[in-house]
Structure formats: structure tokens, C-alpha cells
Amino acid sequence: MKKIHIIAFLIVVTILAVAFFVRDWLVFYQCGAVEQCLVDSSHFQNYAKFAVTAIVTIIAFFIGKDALCRRDRRFIQAAFVFALCADFCLKILHNMVKLFEHSSDYTLLGICFFMVVQALLIYRHTREGDEDKHTPGILIVPFVVMFICNALHLFGVFEGPTVPIVATYGAFLICSLIVACKVPKGTYFPAKNARNIKRGMILFFCCDACVGISLATGADHSVQEIVATIANNFVWYFYTPALILLALSGYKRKE
């Protein structure tokens, strides 16, 4: 029954994904790179995308006795709870008309939630045993970046918190990708689970690379605006399968 439920959830996710993919490009065709038009025409996509995260989070909570171990299940479920909080900030709160004046704050809050997601995944993917309690040395890197960026912010190098927060998240993301790519070489995760972890994090990185491109391109030239919109349309093309692969990596399966 659990397998049937998971398949049903994945079918719903696929339908939603196809729907918002098509809608994203239709809106781009109709609006071009006009930001206000894109915002006004993207309410369905925002809710559908958040629904995808919510459904995949449910899949993660369906693991139950099929987990590799209780501790691993807790880590993957905690990561998805924070991912759900992040997407609630980025897709719901960020786009509510009544909260538009605080939209940038919700974006930064969402990024902070994703930092926690990556920290949990780094810890999970560096484990070597069922009751392994360790402190991954690689976590020092993002915290050093955080310290340096905040120090520069205090000295007035950065005008606001955006650059320090984005830079710190970038450090977490890169460290998480490095760790995930090493998982198949380890002995703790079964081969299929390890492959899902590696592929899931590669897709996660591609997703955030698209986010970075969409944010880095300026609004001074129409070409840059078009590149930003196209990159933004590809974010969930990578993010949706990334979520699915990471959720399924928590299930114990036959080799």
C-alpha cells in the first residue's frame, strides 16, 4: 500500500510540474521580461510549486520502517521540513500582495532556511554508521564565510544583508555538493540510495545556479532581463527531481 501511495503522490507531482512548466513558458511568451506582468501572472505557479514541495515532504514522512535507520530518517525528514518552510517564504509569503513591502525579507528568510537544509544534508551524507555522532569538518567552511561576510558588513563593505546571506548559502551549497558526490564511494549508504543522493544534490546545485543567474543579471538591459527570466523558469526543472531523489534516498530498497 505504501508503494501505491508513493506512486500516486509522484503522479500528482508530475502533473503539477508539467502544469507549472507549461504555464511558466506561456507567461514568458505573453509577458516577455516585464517583471510586473510576470508577477501578476504567476500565482498559480507559486502555489503549484509549493504544493510539490509539500507532497514530496509527505513522501519523506512516509518512510517509516523502510528507513535505512531511525537516525537517517530523522535527518531527511528534518531537512524537508526546513525546505518546506523555505519554499513557504519564497513562494507564498514573498508573493502575497499584502506583504509585498516585506518580500525581500521573506526571500532572505527562505535562504536562511535552506542553509539549515544544506547543513542537515551535509551531516547526513557524511555519516558512516547507524548511531554515528560526528561533526563534519567541511562545515567549518560556510561558517568561516559567514564570519568574514558579516565582519565586512559591519565595516560597511556591504550595504545590506543580502550579499552576506547569499554568499554563506553558496558556501553551504558547494560543500553539500562536494559531500554528496563522495557518498557513492562510501560504505554506509546502499548503492541506489547513494546514487539518488549524488544525483539529487547535482540537480539541487543546478537549480540554485539558475537562481544565481536570475539574480545576477541586471535590469538595465532587456537581454539581461530575458536571460534572468529564462534562468528562473529552469529553477524548478532541476529542483523538482532533486527533491524527489533526495526523498527517495531515505528508503531502504532491494539492490
Coordinates of C-alpha atoms in Angstrom, one line a residue:
M1 CA 0.0 0.0 0.0
K2 CA 2.8 2.4 0.8
K3 CA 4.3 1.9 -2.6
I4 CA 0.9 2.6 -4.2
H5 CA 0.6 5.8 -2.2
I6 CA 4.1 6.9 -3.2
I7 CA 3.4 6.3 -6.9
A8 CA 0.2 8.2 -6.5
F9 CA 2.0 11.1 -4.9
L10 CA 4.6 11.1 -7.7
I11 CA 1.9 11.1 -10.4
V12 CA 0.4 14.2 -8.7
V13 CA 3.8 15.9 -8.5
T14 CA 4.4 15.1 -12.2
I15 CA 1.0 16.6 -13.2
L16 CA 1.7 19.7 -11.2
A17 CA 5.2 20.0 -12.6
V18 CA 4.1 19.7 -16.2
A19 CA 1.3 22.3 -15.4
F20 CA 3.6 24.9 -14.0
F21 CA 6.3 24.3 -16.5
V22 CA 3.9 24.9 -19.3
R23 CA 2.4 27.9 -17.5
D24 CA 5.8 29.4 -16.8
W25 CA 6.7 29.4 -20.5
L26 CA 3.3 30.6 -21.6
V27 CA 3.5 33.5 -19.3
F28 CA 7.0 34.3 -20.6
Y29 CA 5.6 34.2 -24.1
Q30 CA 2.8 36.6 -23.1
C31 CA 4.8 38.9 -20.8
G32 CA 8.3 38.7 -22.1
A33 CA 10.6 40.0 -19.4
V34 CA 8.2 42.6 -18.0
E35 CA 8.6 41.9 -14.2
Q36 CA 5.2 43.2 -13.1
C37 CA 3.4 41.2 -15.7
L38 CA 5.3 38.1 -14.7
V39 CA 4.5 38.6 -11.1
D40 CA 0.8 39.2 -11.7
S41 CA 0.6 36.0 -13.9
S42 CA 2.5 33.6 -11.7
H43 CA 0.1 33.0 -8.8
F44 CA -0.8 29.5 -10.0
Q45 CA 2.8 28.5 -10.5
N46 CA 3.7 29.7 -7.0
Y47 CA 1.0 27.7 -5.3
A48 CA 1.6 24.6 -7.5
K49 CA 5.4 24.7 -6.8
F50 CA 4.8 25.0 -3.1
A51 CA 2.3 22.1 -3.4
V52 CA 5.1 20.0 -5.0
T53 CA 7.4 20.6 -2.0
A54 CA 4.6 19.8 0.4
I55 CA 3.8 16.5 -1.4
V56 CA 7.4 15.4 -1.6
T57 CA 7.7 16.3 2.1
I58 CA 4.8 13.9 2.8
I59 CA 6.7 11.2 0.8
A60 CA 9.7 11.8 3.1
F61 CA 7.4 11.3 6.1
F62 CA 6.0 8.1 4.7
I63 CA 9.5 6.4 5.1
G64 CA 8.5 4.9 8.5
K65 CA 10.0 1.4 9.0
D66 CA 11.5 1.5 5.5
A67 CA 14.3 3.8 6.6
L68 CA 17.9 2.9 6.5
C69 CA 17.8 3.6 10.2
R70 CA 15.9 5.8 12.6
R71 CA 18.6 8.5 12.7
D72 CA 18.8 8.8 9.0
R73 CA 15.0 9.1 8.7
R74 CA 15.0 12.0 11.2
F75 CA 17.7 13.8 9.3
I76 CA 16.0 13.6 5.9
Q77 CA 12.6 14.5 7.4
A78 CA 14.0 17.5 9.3
A79 CA 15.7 18.6 6.1
F80 CA 12.4 18.5 4.2
V81 CA 10.5 20.4 7.0
F82 CA 13.0 23.2 6.6
A83 CA 12.8 23.1 2.8
L84 CA 9.0 23.4 3.2
C85 CA 9.5 26.4 5.4
A86 CA 11.9 27.9 2.9
D87 CA 9.5 27.4 0.0
F88 CA 6.6 28.8 2.0
C89 CA 8.7 32.0 2.4
L90 CA 9.8 32.1 -1.2
K91 CA 6.6 31.0 -3.0
I92 CA 3.8 32.1 -0.7
L93 CA 4.8 34.9 1.7
H94 CA 7.1 36.5 -0.9
N95 CA 4.3 36.7 -3.4
M96 CA 1.4 37.8 -1.2
V97 CA 0.1 41.2 -2.3
K98 CA -0.4 42.4 1.2
L99 CA 3.2 41.6 2.1
F100 CA 5.0 42.9 -1.0
E101 CA 6.8 45.6 1.1
H102 CA 8.4 42.8 3.0
S103 CA 9.1 40.4 0.1
S104 CA 12.9 40.8 0.2
D105 CA 12.9 39.9 3.9
Y106 CA 11.0 36.7 3.2
T107 CA 13.4 35.9 0.4
L108 CA 16.4 36.2 2.8
L109 CA 14.5 34.2 5.4
G110 CA 13.9 31.5 2.9
I111 CA 17.6 31.4 2.0
C112 CA 18.4 31.0 5.7
F113 CA 16.0 28.0 6.0
F114 CA 17.9 26.5 3.0
M115 CA 21.1 26.9 4.9
V116 CA 19.7 24.7 7.6
V117 CA 18.6 22.2 4.9
Q118 CA 22.1 22.0 3.5
A119 CA 23.7 21.7 6.9
L120 CA 21.4 18.8 7.8
L121 CA 22.2 17.1 4.4
I122 CA 25.9 17.6 4.9
Y123 CA 25.7 15.9 8.3
R124 CA 23.6 13.1 6.9
H125 CA 25.8 12.5 3.9
T126 CA 29.0 12.3 6.0
R127 CA 27.7 9.7 8.3
E128 CA 29.3 6.3 8.5
G129 CA 27.2 4.3 10.9
D130 CA 23.6 3.9 12.2
E131 CA 24.5 5.7 15.5
D132 CA 27.3 7.9 14.1
K133 CA 27.7 11.1 16.0
H134 CA 30.2 13.3 14.4
T135 CA 31.0 16.9 13.4
P136 CA 31.8 17.2 9.6
G137 CA 34.9 19.3 9.3
I138 CA 33.7 20.7 6.0
L139 CA 31.0 22.7 7.9
I140 CA 33.8 25.0 9.0
V141 CA 34.0 26.5 5.5
P142 CA 30.5 28.1 5.4
F143 CA 30.8 29.3 9.0
V144 CA 34.1 31.0 8.1
V145 CA 32.5 32.6 5.1
M146 CA 29.6 33.7 7.3
F147 CA 32.0 35.3 9.8
I148 CA 34.0 37.1 7.1
C149 CA 30.9 38.4 5.3
N150 CA 29.3 39.6 8.4
A151 CA 32.6 41.3 9.5
L152 CA 32.8 43.1 6.2
H153 CA 29.1 44.0 6.5
L154 CA 29.9 45.6 9.9
F155 CA 32.7 47.6 8.4
G156 CA 30.3 48.9 5.7
V157 CA 31.6 46.9 2.7
F158 CA 28.1 45.6 2.1
E159 CA 25.1 47.9 2.4
G160 CA 22.7 45.3 3.4
P161 CA 22.5 41.6 4.5
T162 CA 21.8 40.2 1.0
V163 CA 25.3 39.6 -0.1
P164 CA 26.5 38.0 3.2
I165 CA 23.5 35.7 3.3
V166 CA 23.7 34.7 -0.3
A167 CA 27.5 34.1 -0.1
T168 CA 27.1 32.0 3.1
Y169 CA 24.4 29.9 1.5
G170 CA 26.6 29.5 -1.6
A171 CA 29.3 28.1 0.7
F172 CA 26.8 25.7 2.3
L173 CA 25.6 24.6 -1.1
I174 CA 29.1 23.9 -2.6
C175 CA 30.1 22.0 0.5
S176 CA 26.9 19.9 0.4
L177 CA 27.5 19.1 -3.3
I178 CA 31.1 18.0 -2.6
V179 CA 30.0 15.8 0.2
A180 CA 27.1 14.3 -1.9
C181 CA 29.4 13.4 -4.8
K182 CA 31.6 11.4 -2.4
V183 CA 28.7 9.4 -1.0
P184 CA 28.8 6.6 -3.6
K185 CA 32.4 6.0 -2.7
G186 CA 31.5 5.4 1.0
T187 CA 30.2 2.2 2.6
Y188 CA 27.2 3.5 4.7
F189 CA 24.6 4.2 2.0
P190 CA 23.4 1.4 -0.3
A191 CA 24.4 1.9 -4.0
K192 CA 20.9 3.0 -5.1
N193 CA 20.5 5.4 -2.2
A194 CA 24.0 6.8 -2.8
R195 CA 23.2 7.4 -6.5
N196 CA 20.0 9.2 -5.6
I197 CA 21.8 11.4 -3.1
K198 CA 24.5 12.3 -5.6
R199 CA 22.1 13.0 -8.5
G200 CA 19.7 14.8 -6.2
M201 CA 22.4 17.2 -5.0
I202 CA 23.8 17.8 -8.5
L203 CA 20.2 18.8 -9.6
F204 CA 19.9 20.9 -6.4
F205 CA 23.1 22.7 -7.4
C206 CA 21.9 23.3 -10.9
C207 CA 18.6 24.7 -9.5
D208 CA 20.4 27.2 -7.3
A209 CA 22.8 28.0 -10.2
C210 CA 19.8 29.1 -12.2
V211 CA 18.6 31.2 -9.2
G212 CA 22.0 32.8 -9.1
I213 CA 21.9 33.6 -12.8
S214 CA 18.4 35.1 -12.5
L215 CA 19.6 37.3 -9.6
A216 CA 23.0 38.3 -11.0
T217 CA 21.6 39.6 -14.3
G218 CA 20.8 43.2 -14.0
A219 CA 17.6 45.0 -15.0
D220 CA 19.3 47.7 -17.2
H221 CA 19.1 45.8 -20.5
S222 CA 16.3 43.8 -22.0
V223 CA 18.6 41.0 -22.9
Q224 CA 19.7 40.6 -19.3
E225 CA 16.1 40.6 -18.2
I226 CA 15.2 37.9 -20.7
V227 CA 18.2 35.8 -19.5
A228 CA 17.1 36.2 -15.9
T229 CA 13.5 35.1 -16.7
I230 CA 14.7 32.1 -18.7
A231 CA 17.0 31.0 -15.9
N232 CA 14.2 31.5 -13.4
N233 CA 12.0 29.2 -15.5
F234 CA 14.5 26.4 -15.3
V235 CA 14.8 26.6 -11.5
W236 CA 12.0 24.1 -10.8
Y237 CA 13.0 22.0 -13.8
F238 CA 16.0 20.9 -11.6
Y239 CA 14.5 21.4 -8.2
T240 CA 11.5 19.1 -8.6
P241 CA 13.5 15.9 -9.4
A242 CA 16.2 17.0 -6.8
L243 CA 13.5 16.9 -4.1
I244 CA 12.1 13.5 -5.3
L245 CA 15.6 11.9 -5.5
L246 CA 16.6 13.1 -2.0
A247 CA 13.3 11.9 -0.5
L248 CA 13.6 8.5 -2.1
S249 CA 17.2 8.2 -0.9
G250 CA 15.8 7.7 2.6
Y251 CA 14.0 4.5 1.6
K252 CA 15.6 1.1 2.1
R253 CA 15.3 -0.8 -1.2
K254 CA 16.5 -4.0 -2.6
E255 CA 19.7 -3.8 -4.7

